[in-house]
Short mmCIF file of C-alpha atoms in Angstrom, two decimals:
data_model
loop_
_atom_site.label_atom_id
_atom_site.label_comp_id
_atom_site.label_asym_id
_atom_site.label_seq_id
_atom_site.Cartn_x
_atom_site.Cartn_y
_atom_site.Cartn_z
CA UNK A 16 4.98 -23.06 -8.94
CA UNK A 17 4.53 -19.29 -9.18
CA UNK A 18 0.97 -18.14 -9.67
CA UNK A 19 0.38 -16.32 -12.98
CA UNK A 20 -2.18 -14.20 -11.12
CA UNK A 21 0.20 -12.61 -8.63
CA UNK A 22 -0.67 -8.92 -9.21
CA UNK A 23 -3.98 -7.44 -8.05
CA UNK A 24 -5.73 -4.29 -9.25
CA UNK A 25 -4.10 -1.30 -7.57
CA UNK A 26 -6.36 0.57 -5.15
CA UNK A 27 -8.20 3.51 -6.70
CA UNK A 28 -9.41 4.90 -3.38
CA UNK A 29 -7.95 5.18 0.09
CA UNK A 30 -7.97 7.18 3.30
CA UNK A 31 -7.26 10.85 3.86
CA UNK A 32 -3.49 10.63 3.39
CA UNK A 33 -3.79 8.38 0.33
CA UNK A 34 -6.30 10.76 -1.23
CA UNK A 35 -4.04 13.74 -0.61
CA UNK A 36 -1.17 11.99 -2.37
CA UNK A 37 -3.41 10.99 -5.28
CA UNK A 38 -4.51 14.62 -5.68
CA UNK A 39 -0.89 15.82 -5.77
CA UNK A 40 -0.24 13.44 -8.66
CA UNK A 41 -3.41 14.16 -10.60
CA UNK A 42 -3.75 17.92 -10.08
CA UNK A 43 -0.21 19.20 -9.66
CA UNK A 44 1.73 16.97 -12.08
CA UNK A 45 3.88 15.52 -9.29
CA UNK A 46 5.31 12.07 -8.57
CA UNK A 47 5.75 10.30 -5.24
CA UNK A 48 8.77 8.85 -3.44
CA UNK A 49 8.56 6.77 -0.25
CA UNK A 50 11.25 7.13 2.41
CA UNK A 51 12.00 6.35 6.04
CA UNK A 52 13.66 9.75 6.54
CA UNK A 53 11.48 12.76 7.27
CA UNK A 54 12.27 16.44 6.81
CA UNK A 55 14.21 16.30 3.54
CA UNK A 56 14.11 19.27 1.19
CA UNK A 57 15.92 17.53 -1.68
CA UNK A 58 16.24 13.90 -2.79
CA UNK A 59 19.60 12.68 -4.07
CA UNK A 60 20.26 9.74 -6.41
CA UNK A 61 20.88 6.41 -4.66
CA UNK A 62 22.09 3.00 -5.87
CA UNK A 63 19.28 0.48 -5.29
CA UNK A 64 19.50 -3.20 -4.37
CA UNK A 65 17.50 -4.70 -7.20
CA UNK A 66 17.12 -8.20 -8.67
CA UNK A 67 15.17 -7.12 -11.77
CA UNK A 68 16.59 -8.15 -15.14
CA UNK A 69 16.33 -4.61 -16.55
CA UNK A 70 19.09 -2.01 -16.30
CA UNK A 71 16.68 0.86 -15.63
CA UNK A 72 15.88 -0.36 -12.10
CA UNK A 73 19.58 -0.68 -11.25
CA UNK A 74 20.68 2.83 -12.17
CA UNK A 75 21.84 5.30 -9.53
CA UNK A 76 18.84 7.60 -9.39
CA UNK A 77 15.92 9.02 -7.47
CA UNK A 78 12.95 6.73 -8.14
CA UNK A 79 9.34 7.84 -8.02
CA UNK A 80 5.87 6.69 -9.04
CA UNK A 81 2.40 8.00 -9.83
CA UNK A 82 0.81 5.31 -7.64
CA UNK A 83 0.17 6.39 -4.01
CA UNK A 84 -0.07 2.84 -2.67
CA UNK A 85 3.32 1.85 -4.11
CA UNK A 86 4.94 4.96 -2.64
CA UNK A 87 3.39 4.31 0.77
CA UNK A 88 4.55 0.68 0.67
CA UNK A 89 8.15 1.84 0.26
CA UNK A 90 7.79 4.51 2.94
CA UNK A 91 6.57 2.12 5.63
CA UNK A 92 9.21 -0.57 4.94
CA UNK A 93 11.53 -0.67 7.96
CA UNK A 94 15.31 -0.86 7.73
CA UNK A 95 15.07 -4.37 9.19
CA UNK A 96 13.10 -5.65 6.17
CA UNK A 97 15.39 -8.19 4.50
CA UNK A 98 13.67 -8.21 1.12
CA UNK A 99 10.76 -6.48 -0.56
CA UNK A 100 9.15 -7.97 -3.68
CA UNK A 101 7.04 -5.47 -5.54
CA UNK A 102 5.74 -4.31 -8.90
CA UNK A 103 3.29 -1.74 -10.23
CA UNK A 104 2.35 -1.49 -13.90
CA UNK A 105 -0.27 -1.03 -16.60
CA UNK A 106 -0.86 -3.88 -19.06
CA UNK A 107 -0.08 -2.63 -22.55
CA UNK A 108 2.14 -0.09 -24.22
CA UNK A 109 1.02 3.03 -22.36
CA UNK A 110 -0.13 4.38 -19.01
CA UNK A 111 -3.90 4.29 -19.00
CA UNK A 112 -6.67 4.63 -16.44
CA UNK A 113 -5.79 4.17 -12.77
CA UNK A 114 -8.36 1.36 -12.78
CA UNK A 115 -6.03 -0.64 -15.05
CA UNK A 116 -2.99 -0.48 -12.76
CA UNK A 117 -1.74 -3.73 -11.26
CA UNK A 118 0.13 -3.92 -7.95
CA UNK A 119 2.07 -6.59 -6.08
CA UNK A 120 3.61 -6.18 -2.62
CA UNK A 121 5.35 -8.73 -0.41
CA UNK A 122 7.63 -8.05 2.55
CA UNK A 123 10.04 -10.58 4.06
CA UNK A 124 8.47 -11.45 7.40
CA UNK A 125 10.39 -10.69 10.58
CA UNK A 126 11.84 -13.63 12.47
CA UNK A 127 8.77 -13.59 14.72
CA UNK A 128 6.45 -13.63 11.70
CA UNK A 129 5.35 -10.00 11.96
CA UNK A 130 5.35 -7.44 9.15
CA UNK A 131 8.51 -5.26 8.89
CA UNK A 132 6.60 -2.01 8.58
CA UNK A 133 6.36 1.23 10.52
CA UNK A 134 5.94 5.00 10.12
CA UNK A 135 7.48 6.70 7.10
CA UNK A 136 7.09 9.66 4.77
CA UNK A 137 6.07 10.13 1.14
CA UNK A 138 7.62 13.02 -0.76
CA UNK A 139 6.05 14.73 -3.76
CA UNK A 140 8.55 15.71 -6.46
CA UNK A 141 8.23 17.42 -9.88
CA UNK A 142 7.38 15.00 -12.66
CA UNK A 143 9.31 17.12 -15.17
CA UNK A 144 12.61 15.99 -13.59
CA UNK A 145 11.91 12.29 -14.30
CA UNK A 146 11.67 9.84 -17.17
CA UNK A 147 9.41 6.81 -17.14
CA UNK A 148 10.86 3.33 -17.36
CA UNK A 149 10.64 2.11 -20.99
CA UNK A 150 7.87 -0.30 -21.90
CA UNK A 151 9.00 -3.91 -21.58
CA UNK A 152 7.76 -7.43 -22.25
CA UNK A 153 6.90 -9.55 -19.23
CA UNK A 154 7.02 -13.34 -19.76
CA UNK A 155 3.59 -13.75 -18.14
CA UNK A 156 1.68 -10.57 -19.00
CA UNK A 157 3.21 -9.56 -22.31
CA UNK A 158 3.94 -5.88 -22.90
CA UNK A 159 3.63 -3.75 -19.76
CA UNK A 160 4.23 -0.11 -18.82
CA UNK A 161 5.66 0.27 -15.34
CA UNK A 162 4.69 2.99 -12.87
CA UNK A 163 8.37 3.63 -12.19
CA UNK A 164 10.18 6.86 -13.01
CA UNK A 165 13.81 7.88 -12.43
CA UNK A 166 15.90 11.03 -12.20
CA UNK A 167 19.69 10.79 -12.27
CA UNK A 168 19.92 14.28 -10.76
CA UNK A 169 18.86 15.53 -7.33
CA UNK A 170 15.26 16.77 -7.19
CA UNK A 171 13.54 19.29 -4.89
CA UNK A 172 10.81 18.21 -2.50
CA UNK A 173 7.51 19.99 -3.18
CA UNK A 174 5.45 18.44 -0.37
CA UNK A 175 5.61 15.62 2.14
CA UNK A 176 3.13 13.44 3.99
CA UNK A 177 3.75 11.30 7.06
CA UNK A 178 2.36 7.80 6.61
CA UNK A 179 1.82 4.64 8.67
CA UNK A 180 0.99 1.05 7.70
CA UNK A 181 -2.68 1.89 8.24
CA UNK A 182 -2.51 4.34 5.31
CA UNK A 183 -1.77 1.52 2.83
CA UNK A 184 -5.08 0.42 1.23
CA UNK A 185 -3.46 -2.49 -0.61
CA UNK A 186 -2.90 -5.93 0.89
CA UNK A 187 0.80 -6.69 1.26
CA UNK A 188 1.86 -10.32 1.51
CA UNK A 189 4.60 -11.73 3.72
CA UNK A 190 7.20 -14.20 2.45
CA UNK A 191 10.06 -16.25 3.85
CA UNK A 192 13.28 -14.44 2.99
CA UNK A 193 15.54 -17.50 2.82
CA UNK A 194 13.16 -19.43 0.55
CA UNK A 195 12.88 -16.53 -1.86
CA UNK A 196 16.66 -16.02 -1.94
CA UNK A 197 17.08 -19.68 -2.91
CA UNK A 198 14.59 -19.22 -5.77
CA UNK A 199 16.32 -16.04 -6.94
CA UNK A 200 19.62 -17.91 -7.10
CA UNK A 201 18.03 -20.79 -9.03
CA UNK A 202 16.03 -18.60 -11.43
CA UNK A 203 17.09 -14.93 -11.50
CA UNK A 204 14.27 -14.02 -13.91
CA UNK A 205 11.56 -15.89 -11.99
CA UNK A 206 9.90 -12.89 -10.32
CA UNK A 207 8.05 -12.87 -7.97
CA UNK A 208 9.72 -16.07 -6.73
CA UNK A 209 6.73 -17.09 -4.64
CA UNK A 210 4.86 -20.37 -4.58
CA UNK A 211 1.26 -20.54 -5.67
CA UNK A 212 -1.04 -21.19 -2.69
CA UNK A 213 -2.36 -24.75 -2.59
CA UNK A 214 -5.91 -25.13 -3.84
CA UNK A 215 -8.42 -26.27 -1.24
CA UNK A 216 -9.89 -29.68 -1.82
CA UNK A 217 -13.56 -30.53 -1.82
#
């Protein structure tokens, strides 16, 4: 059974790097893109591997977000990570206060049970080049507004910040890749395809 309470409130504070990224979004009208490749001056559209039911997430594009934690989570994901379950959204029909954001992160654990994370980089890009994903209806939460934006054209890099797993203020879960793949095959629209933790008995 998948827990209906899978997202948590997104962090509204963080360390020095997180705070710098948040300021770029709030004060300079920029968005954030996490990457494993440092030193880029322009970001080009890419075709994502995505199991979401919507077409927006599958388009060939540059994707970005206003949420620093979500961008950092993508930046620190290693190439060896076999799957990454994630979501970031506001309940309702519009983007509201940062305190209302909800975030979910889960990496497929490495074979040895460790987290597939390492150093990465977050790029700041001009918000004017992007469009926000349309509001949609989630089967559990009703109408939601996602913190996901896309540009089908290349975009210039305005700033960059090197990040490490220690810069992520959110708690990322670990899941078994094979088990999740079986659930995706059985129920493609069953995100996040994770079992609810067993309740402790008295």
